[in-house]
């Protein structure tokens, strides 16, 4: 598998800490190979029409290219976990994509997903509660879902495209207090996806123990590079693996 190198200019030590798995070059540049980027990717298929054959293809590609996980619908988690047999973390979504299920339903979904073999959970907040300033209820819901994860990774989707800057900052504070491992920009099913500015905002305001996942609209390695430069630790996308598959086969990608 051929890899191209991406040269990323680091502007100070604060940004330098966002780069892991990168080889230093001439003191002021970092070299990031495609494989380094793919290690940060949750290879994703969440379409309503997804079949097991398509899910299996996603799992095979995720294992082939060494992605961080494969993110798939909850209905396929048990089958997927058995199929990968420990070779790849299986991720699924809770309260997806609208987030307005009750806390009890989200907790139940999470327990079921974990019992079926999910190792990572991406939950959607109730955006209406955020608009209503019901901050305590949102924090409690995240805490309860996190408990149901039983030590597995929880990523909290806040749907940045629907929020004001103040609301995004508030969610950084809530996610940090609730103890989740990640704050995530988007479902990819709303009016917009991740933006570099939002990733940088979340990285600036979230606690040191919380990582940032950018998702939605990441369609190239250049997009991915920019998201990582702004502070993303994980990327939710299907496009990068597809680009690699087409590159390896000598085909273009439209």
Coordinates of C-alpha atoms in Angstrom, one line a residue:
X1 CA 0.0 0.0 0.0
X2 CA 1.5 3.3 -1.1
X3 CA 1.3 6.3 1.3
X4 CA 1.7 9.9 0.5
X5 CA 3.2 12.3 3.0
X6 CA 1.5 15.4 4.2
X7 CA 3.5 18.3 5.5
X8 CA 1.9 20.3 8.4
X9 CA 3.3 23.5 9.7
X10 CA 3.2 23.7 13.5
X11 CA 2.7 27.2 14.9
X12 CA 3.8 26.8 18.5
X13 CA 3.8 24.2 21.1
X14 CA 0.1 24.3 21.9
X15 CA -0.7 22.8 18.5
X16 CA 2.3 20.4 18.6
X17 CA 0.6 18.3 21.3
X18 CA -2.3 17.5 18.9
X19 CA 0.0 15.3 16.8
X20 CA 0.6 11.7 17.8
X21 CA 2.2 9.1 15.6
X22 CA 4.0 11.7 13.5
X23 CA 7.6 11.9 12.6
X24 CA 9.3 15.2 13.3
X25 CA 11.0 17.0 10.4
X26 CA 13.4 19.9 10.5
X27 CA 12.0 21.1 13.9
X28 CA 9.1 23.2 12.5
X29 CA 7.2 20.6 10.4
X30 CA 5.5 17.3 11.0
X31 CA 5.2 14.6 8.4
X32 CA 1.9 12.8 8.5
X33 CA 1.4 9.8 6.3
X34 CA -2.0 8.6 5.2
X35 CA -1.7 5.6 7.5
X36 CA -1.2 7.9 10.5
X37 CA -4.5 9.6 9.5
X38 CA -6.3 6.3 9.0
X39 CA -5.4 5.3 12.5
X40 CA -7.6 8.1 13.7
X41 CA -10.6 7.2 11.5
X42 CA -13.9 5.6 12.6
X43 CA -14.8 4.0 9.3
X44 CA -18.5 4.6 9.1
X45 CA -21.6 3.2 7.5
X46 CA -24.9 4.4 9.1
X47 CA -27.2 4.5 6.1
X48 CA -30.7 3.4 6.7
X49 CA -30.4 1.0 3.7
X50 CA -27.2 -0.7 5.0
X51 CA -27.1 -4.5 4.5
X52 CA -25.0 -7.1 6.2
X53 CA -23.0 -7.5 3.0
X54 CA -22.2 -3.8 3.0
X55 CA -21.4 -3.8 6.7
X56 CA -19.0 -6.8 6.2
X57 CA -17.2 -4.8 3.4
X58 CA -16.8 -1.9 5.8
X59 CA -15.4 -4.2 8.5
X60 CA -13.0 -5.8 6.0
X61 CA -11.8 -2.4 4.8
X62 CA -11.4 -1.1 8.3
X63 CA -9.2 -4.0 9.3
X64 CA -7.2 -3.8 6.0
X65 CA -6.4 -0.2 6.5
X66 CA -6.0 -0.2 10.3
X67 CA -8.7 2.3 11.2
X68 CA -9.5 3.1 14.8
X69 CA -12.9 1.4 14.6
X70 CA -15.8 0.7 12.4
X71 CA -19.0 2.6 13.3
X72 CA -22.1 0.7 12.3
X73 CA -25.9 0.5 13.2
X74 CA -26.7 -1.2 16.5
X75 CA -28.6 -4.0 14.8
X76 CA -25.4 -5.3 13.3
X77 CA -23.2 -5.1 16.3
X78 CA -23.4 -8.7 17.5
X79 CA -22.8 -10.1 14.1
X80 CA -20.0 -7.6 13.4
X81 CA -18.3 -8.4 16.8
X82 CA -18.4 -12.1 16.0
X83 CA -17.1 -11.5 12.5
X84 CA -14.1 -9.3 13.5
X85 CA -13.3 -11.5 16.5
X86 CA -11.3 -8.9 18.4
X87 CA -9.3 -7.6 15.4
X88 CA -11.2 -4.3 15.3
X89 CA -13.2 -2.2 17.8
X90 CA -16.9 -2.1 16.9
X91 CA -18.5 1.3 17.4
X92 CA -22.3 2.0 17.3
X93 CA -24.6 5.0 17.8
X94 CA -27.2 5.7 20.5
X95 CA -30.2 8.0 20.2
X96 CA -29.3 8.4 16.6
X97 CA -29.6 10.7 14.8
X98 CA -32.0 13.1 16.5
X99 CA -31.1 12.6 20.1
X100 CA -34.6 13.0 21.6
X101 CA -35.1 9.5 23.0
X102 CA -35.6 9.4 26.7
X103 CA -32.6 8.9 29.0
X104 CA -34.0 5.4 29.9
X105 CA -34.1 4.4 26.3
X106 CA -30.6 5.6 25.6
X107 CA -29.3 3.8 28.7
X108 CA -31.1 0.6 27.5
X109 CA -29.7 0.9 24.0
X110 CA -26.2 1.3 25.4
X111 CA -26.4 -1.7 27.6
X112 CA -27.8 -3.8 24.7
X113 CA -25.0 -2.6 22.4
X114 CA -22.3 -3.4 25.0
X115 CA -23.8 -6.8 25.6
X116 CA -23.6 -7.4 21.9
X117 CA -20.0 -6.5 21.8
X118 CA -19.7 -2.8 21.1
X119 CA -16.5 -1.3 22.3
X120 CA -17.2 2.3 21.6
X121 CA -20.5 4.2 21.8
X122 CA -21.4 7.5 20.1
X123 CA -24.5 9.0 21.7
X124 CA -26.6 12.0 20.5
X125 CA -27.6 14.7 23.1
X126 CA -31.1 16.1 23.2
X127 CA -30.5 19.4 21.4
X128 CA -34.0 20.7 22.5
X129 CA -33.0 20.3 26.2
X130 CA -29.8 22.3 25.5
X131 CA -31.9 25.1 23.9
X132 CA -34.2 25.0 27.0
X133 CA -31.1 25.3 29.2
X134 CA -31.8 21.9 30.9
X135 CA -28.1 21.5 31.5
X136 CA -28.4 19.3 34.6
X137 CA -30.6 16.7 32.7
X138 CA -28.1 16.6 29.8
X139 CA -25.2 16.0 32.2
X140 CA -27.1 13.3 34.1
X141 CA -28.0 11.6 30.8
X142 CA -24.4 11.5 29.7
X143 CA -23.3 10.2 33.1
X144 CA -25.9 7.4 33.0
X145 CA -25.0 6.4 29.5
X146 CA -21.3 6.5 30.4
X147 CA -22.0 4.2 33.3
X148 CA -23.8 1.8 31.0
X149 CA -20.7 1.7 28.8
X150 CA -19.0 -0.2 31.5
X151 CA -15.5 1.3 30.9
X152 CA -15.9 1.5 27.1
X153 CA -15.3 4.7 25.2
X154 CA -18.2 7.2 25.0
X155 CA -18.4 10.0 22.4
X156 CA -21.0 12.6 22.9
X157 CA -22.5 14.1 19.6
X158 CA -23.6 17.7 20.1
X159 CA -24.6 18.5 16.5
X160 CA -22.6 21.7 16.2
X161 CA -24.4 22.9 13.1
X162 CA -27.6 23.5 15.2
X163 CA -25.8 25.3 18.1
X164 CA -24.7 28.8 18.9
X165 CA -21.1 29.4 20.0
X166 CA -22.3 29.8 23.6
X167 CA -24.1 26.5 23.4
X168 CA -21.1 24.7 22.0
X169 CA -18.9 26.0 24.8
X170 CA -21.6 25.0 27.4
X171 CA -21.6 21.5 26.0
X172 CA -17.8 21.4 26.3
X173 CA -18.2 22.1 30.0
X174 CA -21.1 19.6 30.4
X175 CA -19.3 16.7 28.6
X176 CA -16.1 17.4 30.7
X177 CA -18.1 17.3 33.9
X178 CA -20.0 14.2 32.9
X179 CA -16.8 12.2 32.3
X180 CA -17.2 11.1 28.7
X181 CA -14.0 10.4 26.7
X182 CA -14.9 12.4 23.6
X183 CA -17.0 15.3 22.4
X184 CA -18.1 14.8 18.8
X185 CA -19.2 17.5 16.3
X186 CA -21.9 16.0 14.3
X187 CA -24.1 13.0 13.2
X188 CA -23.7 13.7 9.5
X189 CA -27.5 13.6 9.2
X190 CA -28.3 17.2 10.0
X191 CA -27.8 20.5 8.2
X192 CA -24.0 20.4 8.3
X193 CA -20.9 18.5 9.5
X194 CA -17.6 19.3 11.1
X195 CA -15.8 22.5 10.4
X196 CA -12.2 23.4 11.3
X197 CA -13.4 26.3 13.3
X198 CA -15.8 24.2 15.4
X199 CA -13.1 21.6 16.1
X200 CA -10.7 24.3 17.3
X201 CA -13.5 25.8 19.5
X202 CA -14.2 22.5 21.1
X203 CA -10.5 21.7 21.6
X204 CA -10.0 25.1 23.3
X205 CA -12.9 24.7 25.7
X206 CA -13.2 21.1 26.5
X207 CA -11.3 19.6 29.5
X208 CA -7.8 18.1 29.2
X209 CA -9.2 14.6 29.7
X210 CA -11.7 14.9 26.8
X211 CA -10.8 14.3 23.2
X212 CA -12.4 15.7 20.1
X213 CA -14.0 13.7 17.2
X214 CA -14.8 15.5 14.0
X215 CA -17.5 13.9 11.8
X216 CA -19.5 14.8 8.7
X217 CA -18.1 16.3 5.5
X218 CA -14.6 15.0 5.7
X219 CA -14.1 14.0 2.1
X220 CA -10.3 14.1 1.5
X221 CA -7.0 13.6 3.3
X222 CA -6.5 17.4 3.1
X223 CA -9.8 17.8 5.0
X224 CA -8.6 15.3 7.6
X225 CA -5.2 16.9 7.9
X226 CA -6.9 20.3 8.7
X227 CA -9.2 18.8 11.3
X228 CA -6.2 17.1 13.0
X229 CA -4.3 20.3 12.9
X230 CA -7.1 22.1 14.6
X231 CA -7.3 19.5 17.4
X232 CA -9.3 16.5 16.3
X233 CA -8.2 13.2 17.8
X234 CA -10.7 11.1 15.9
X235 CA -12.4 11.4 12.5
X236 CA -15.8 10.0 11.5
X237 CA -15.9 9.3 7.8
X238 CA -16.2 6.6 5.1
X239 CA -14.5 8.6 2.3
X240 CA -10.9 8.2 3.3
X241 CA -10.9 4.4 3.2
X242 CA -12.8 4.6 -0.1
X243 CA -10.1 6.8 -1.5
X244 CA -7.4 4.3 -0.4
X245 CA -9.3 1.4 -2.0
X246 CA -9.6 3.3 -5.3
X247 CA -6.0 4.3 -5.2
X248 CA -4.8 0.8 -4.5
X249 CA -7.0 -0.5 -7.4
X250 CA -5.8 2.3 -9.7
X251 CA -9.3 3.7 -10.1
X252 CA -10.4 7.2 -9.6
X253 CA -13.1 8.3 -7.1
X254 CA -16.0 10.5 -8.0

